[in-house]
């Protein structure tokens, strides 16, 4: 069972941003993730000053967390992207397109913030995923 993603006529479109205007999750287990930043497993910053590499690291972290539950990035139904510089939004969208179909990604909200918890972070991504029952596993 997969996520139903839809970009209906009559409203603005996904425009290649790696989002869908609406998503309907399949039956499964909901996995809420803490916002992921550009830390590696040793809390070292990946891609200092490089929003593209930081965005990739966020998605690598998200993928690792979801895999522990039997999930994949394709199970994400919604995500919020926090960023500090609006000039970097096209870069974030381009990188998101490396991980999602440019016209059929998760429902998505992007929010500019003055700063992150640590000044070296340029982006943070907070996803919600629904892992189908057939693949879900308890990592504990």
PDB file of C-alpha atoms in Angstrom:
ATOM      1  CA  UNK A   1       0.000   0.000   0.000  1.00  0.00           C
ATOM      2  CA  UNK A   2       1.424   3.398  -0.929  1.00  0.00           C
ATOM      3  CA  UNK A   3       0.691   6.987  -0.006  1.00  0.00           C
ATOM      4  CA  UNK A   4      -1.916   8.627  -2.245  1.00  0.00           C
ATOM      5  CA  UNK A   5      -0.427  11.919  -3.445  1.00  0.00           C
ATOM      6  CA  UNK A   6      -2.489  14.478  -5.317  1.00  0.00           C
ATOM      7  CA  UNK A   7      -2.029  17.851  -6.974  1.00  0.00           C
ATOM      8  CA  UNK A   8      -5.576  18.853  -7.938  1.00  0.00           C
ATOM      9  CA  UNK A   9      -6.397  21.322 -10.686  1.00  0.00           C
ATOM     10  CA  UNK A  10      -7.733  24.675  -9.531  1.00  0.00           C
ATOM     11  CA  UNK A  11      -5.017  25.374  -6.913  1.00  0.00           C
ATOM     12  CA  UNK A  12      -1.331  26.163  -7.214  1.00  0.00           C
ATOM     13  CA  UNK A  13       0.801  23.170  -8.131  1.00  0.00           C
ATOM     14  CA  UNK A  14       3.824  21.304  -6.873  1.00  0.00           C
ATOM     15  CA  UNK A  15       5.940  23.064  -9.479  1.00  0.00           C
ATOM     16  CA  UNK A  16       8.766  20.550  -9.254  1.00  0.00           C
ATOM     17  CA  UNK A  17       9.408  21.352  -5.568  1.00  0.00           C
ATOM     18  CA  UNK A  18       9.224  17.713  -4.462  1.00  0.00           C
ATOM     19  CA  UNK A  19       5.848  18.153  -2.745  1.00  0.00           C
ATOM     20  CA  UNK A  20       2.214  17.200  -3.160  1.00  0.00           C
ATOM     21  CA  UNK A  21      -0.648  19.529  -2.327  1.00  0.00           C
ATOM     22  CA  UNK A  22      -2.409  16.697  -0.478  1.00  0.00           C
ATOM     23  CA  UNK A  23      -1.477  13.248   0.769  1.00  0.00           C
ATOM     24  CA  UNK A  24      -3.598  10.426   2.129  1.00  0.00           C
ATOM     25  CA  UNK A  25      -1.584   7.881   4.091  1.00  0.00           C
ATOM     26  CA  UNK A  26      -2.180   4.157   3.901  1.00  0.00           C
ATOM     27  CA  UNK A  27      -3.046   2.215   7.006  1.00  0.00           C
ATOM     28  CA  UNK A  28       0.041   1.727   9.082  1.00  0.00           C
ATOM     29  CA  UNK A  29       2.019   2.975  12.041  1.00  0.00           C
ATOM     30  CA  UNK A  30       2.688   6.697  12.342  1.00  0.00           C
ATOM     31  CA  UNK A  31       6.301   7.654  12.979  1.00  0.00           C
ATOM     32  CA  UNK A  32       6.942  11.205  14.196  1.00  0.00           C
ATOM     33  CA  UNK A  33      10.550  12.303  13.906  1.00  0.00           C
ATOM     34  CA  UNK A  34      12.377  15.014  15.786  1.00  0.00           C
ATOM     35  CA  UNK A  35      13.579  17.712  13.422  1.00  0.00           C
ATOM     36  CA  UNK A  36      16.672  16.426  11.655  1.00  0.00           C
ATOM     37  CA  UNK A  37      19.709  18.632  11.155  1.00  0.00           C
ATOM     38  CA  UNK A  38      23.091  18.225   9.468  1.00  0.00           C
ATOM     39  CA  UNK A  39      24.760  16.251  12.249  1.00  0.00           C
ATOM     40  CA  UNK A  40      26.357  12.902  11.636  1.00  0.00           C
ATOM     41  CA  UNK A  41      26.090  10.114  14.222  1.00  0.00           C
ATOM     42  CA  UNK A  42      28.890  11.753  16.259  1.00  0.00           C
ATOM     43  CA  UNK A  43      27.134  15.167  16.299  1.00  0.00           C
ATOM     44  CA  UNK A  44      29.657  16.630  13.871  1.00  0.00           C
ATOM     45  CA  UNK A  45      28.251  19.144  11.392  1.00  0.00           C
ATOM     46  CA  UNK A  46      28.112  17.898   7.804  1.00  0.00           C
ATOM     47  CA  UNK A  47      28.447  20.568   5.123  1.00  0.00           C
ATOM     48  CA  UNK A  48      29.294  23.702   7.130  1.00  0.00           C
ATOM     49  CA  UNK A  49      28.027  26.696   5.162  1.00  0.00           C
ATOM     50  CA  UNK A  50      26.598  24.433   2.411  1.00  0.00           C
ATOM     51  CA  UNK A  51      22.792  24.245   2.504  1.00  0.00           C
ATOM     52  CA  UNK A  52      22.688  21.576  -0.224  1.00  0.00           C
ATOM     53  CA  UNK A  53      24.933  19.187   1.695  1.00  0.00           C
ATOM     54  CA  UNK A  54      23.157  19.970   4.965  1.00  0.00           C
ATOM     55  CA  UNK A  55      19.800  19.169   3.344  1.00  0.00           C
ATOM     56  CA  UNK A  56      21.194  15.871   2.037  1.00  0.00           C
ATOM     57  CA  UNK A  57      22.416  15.006   5.544  1.00  0.00           C
ATOM     58  CA  UNK A  58      18.961  15.757   6.957  1.00  0.00           C
ATOM     59  CA  UNK A  59      17.464  13.263   4.491  1.00  0.00           C
ATOM     60  CA  UNK A  60      20.183  10.678   5.199  1.00  0.00           C
ATOM     61  CA  UNK A  61      19.364  10.963   8.919  1.00  0.00           C
ATOM     62  CA  UNK A  62      15.634  10.702   8.242  1.00  0.00           C
ATOM     63  CA  UNK A  63      16.202   7.647   6.050  1.00  0.00           C
ATOM     64  CA  UNK A  64      18.253   5.967   8.792  1.00  0.00           C
ATOM     65  CA  UNK A  65      15.583   6.595  11.429  1.00  0.00           C
ATOM     66  CA  UNK A  66      12.760   5.354   9.205  1.00  0.00           C
ATOM     67  CA  UNK A  67      14.727   2.239   8.224  1.00  0.00           C
ATOM     68  CA  UNK A  68      14.842   1.269  11.901  1.00  0.00           C
ATOM     69  CA  UNK A  69      11.025   0.986  11.728  1.00  0.00           C
ATOM     70  CA  UNK A  70      10.948  -0.738   8.327  1.00  0.00           C
ATOM     71  CA  UNK A  71      10.147   2.548   6.592  1.00  0.00           C
ATOM     72  CA  UNK A  72      11.543   4.547   3.707  1.00  0.00           C
ATOM     73  CA  UNK A  73      11.485   8.175   2.643  1.00  0.00           C
ATOM     74  CA  UNK A  74       8.531   7.296   0.407  1.00  0.00           C
ATOM     75  CA  UNK A  75       6.465   6.670   3.567  1.00  0.00           C
ATOM     76  CA  UNK A  76       6.699  10.360   4.543  1.00  0.00           C
ATOM     77  CA  UNK A  77       3.277  11.967   4.280  1.00  0.00           C
ATOM     78  CA  UNK A  78       4.124  15.429   5.639  1.00  0.00           C
ATOM     79  CA  UNK A  79       7.208  17.435   6.475  1.00  0.00           C
ATOM     80  CA  UNK A  80       8.102  20.881   7.690  1.00  0.00           C
ATOM     81  CA  UNK A  81      11.319  22.484   6.492  1.00  0.00           C
ATOM     82  CA  UNK A  82      12.837  25.224   8.606  1.00  0.00           C
ATOM     83  CA  UNK A  83      15.425  27.465   6.928  1.00  0.00           C
ATOM     84  CA  UNK A  84      17.273  30.679   7.741  1.00  0.00           C
ATOM     85  CA  UNK A  85      17.894  32.272   4.321  1.00  0.00           C
ATOM     86  CA  UNK A  86      15.114  32.560   1.725  1.00  0.00           C
ATOM     87  CA  UNK A  87      17.731  32.754  -1.044  1.00  0.00           C
ATOM     88  CA  UNK A  88      18.553  29.107  -0.257  1.00  0.00           C
ATOM     89  CA  UNK A  89      15.003  27.777  -0.709  1.00  0.00           C
ATOM     90  CA  UNK A  90      15.543  26.900  -4.407  1.00  0.00           C
ATOM     91  CA  UNK A  91      18.631  24.903  -3.392  1.00  0.00           C
ATOM     92  CA  UNK A  92      16.659  23.069  -0.691  1.00  0.00           C
ATOM     93  CA  UNK A  93      13.920  22.297  -3.258  1.00  0.00           C
ATOM     94  CA  UNK A  94      16.483  21.031  -5.775  1.00  0.00           C
ATOM     95  CA  UNK A  95      18.044  18.693  -3.207  1.00  0.00           C
ATOM     96  CA  UNK A  96      14.610  17.507  -2.046  1.00  0.00           C
ATOM     97  CA  UNK A  97      14.056  16.543  -5.701  1.00  0.00           C
ATOM     98  CA  UNK A  98      17.000  14.139  -5.376  1.00  0.00           C
ATOM     99  CA  UNK A  99      15.000  12.168  -2.789  1.00  0.00           C
ATOM    100  CA  UNK A 100      11.385  12.621  -3.969  1.00  0.00           C
ATOM    101  CA  UNK A 101       9.524  12.767  -7.245  1.00  0.00           C
ATOM    102  CA  UNK A 102       9.537  16.509  -8.044  1.00  0.00           C
ATOM    103  CA  UNK A 103       5.756  16.497  -8.518  1.00  0.00           C
ATOM    104  CA  UNK A 104       4.710  13.844  -5.984  1.00  0.00           C
ATOM    105  CA  UNK A 105       6.501  14.284  -2.679  1.00  0.00           C
ATOM    106  CA  UNK A 106       5.015  14.686   0.801  1.00  0.00           C
ATOM    107  CA  UNK A 107       2.668  17.483   1.759  1.00  0.00           C
ATOM    108  CA  UNK A 108       5.075  20.188   2.835  1.00  0.00           C
ATOM    109  CA  UNK A 109       5.411  23.457   4.695  1.00  0.00           C
ATOM    110  CA  UNK A 110       8.522  25.657   4.669  1.00  0.00           C
ATOM    111  CA  UNK A 111       9.130  28.245   7.361  1.00  0.00           C
ATOM    112  CA  UNK A 112      11.849  30.878   7.563  1.00  0.00           C
ATOM    113  CA  UNK A 113      13.337  31.320  11.024  1.00  0.00           C
ATOM    114  CA  UNK A 114      15.786  33.881  12.347  1.00  0.00           C
ATOM    115  CA  UNK A 115      18.214  31.207  13.528  1.00  0.00           C
ATOM    116  CA  UNK A 116      18.479  27.527  14.399  1.00  0.00           C
ATOM    117  CA  UNK A 117      19.432  26.057  17.770  1.00  0.00           C
ATOM    118  CA  UNK A 118      23.070  26.118  16.624  1.00  0.00           C
ATOM    119  CA  UNK A 119      24.241  28.920  14.325  1.00  0.00           C
ATOM    120  CA  UNK A 120      25.982  26.537  11.887  1.00  0.00           C
ATOM    121  CA  UNK A 121      22.680  24.866  10.949  1.00  0.00           C
ATOM    122  CA  UNK A 122      21.078  26.259   7.788  1.00  0.00           C
ATOM    123  CA  UNK A 123      18.115  23.861   7.505  1.00  0.00           C
ATOM    124  CA  UNK A 124      16.082  21.483   9.667  1.00  0.00           C
ATOM    125  CA  UNK A 125      13.476  19.016   8.414  1.00  0.00           C
ATOM    126  CA  UNK A 126      10.699  17.535  10.555  1.00  0.00           C
ATOM    127  CA  UNK A 127       8.811  14.672   8.853  1.00  0.00           C
ATOM    128  CA  UNK A 128       5.851  12.474   9.700  1.00  0.00           C
ATOM    129  CA  UNK A 129       5.740   9.036   8.075  1.00  0.00           C
ATOM    130  CA  UNK A 130       3.210   6.224   7.933  1.00  0.00           C
ATOM    131  CA  UNK A 131       4.939   2.852   7.689  1.00  0.00           C
ATOM    132  CA  UNK A 132       2.553   0.191   6.347  1.00  0.00           C
ATOM    133  CA  UNK A 133       1.758  -2.591   8.818  1.00  0.00           C
ATOM    134  CA  UNK A 134       3.329  -5.191   6.497  1.00  0.00           C
ATOM    135  CA  UNK A 135       6.749  -3.508   6.786  1.00  0.00           C
ATOM    136  CA  UNK A 136       6.597  -1.970  10.251  1.00  0.00           C
ATOM    137  CA  UNK A 137       8.918  -3.356  12.876  1.00  0.00           C
ATOM    138  CA  UNK A 138       9.559  -2.301  16.446  1.00  0.00           C
ATOM    139  CA  UNK A 139      13.248  -1.390  16.675  1.00  0.00           C
ATOM    140  CA  UNK A 140      13.206  -1.722  20.455  1.00  0.00           C
TER     141      UNK A 140
END
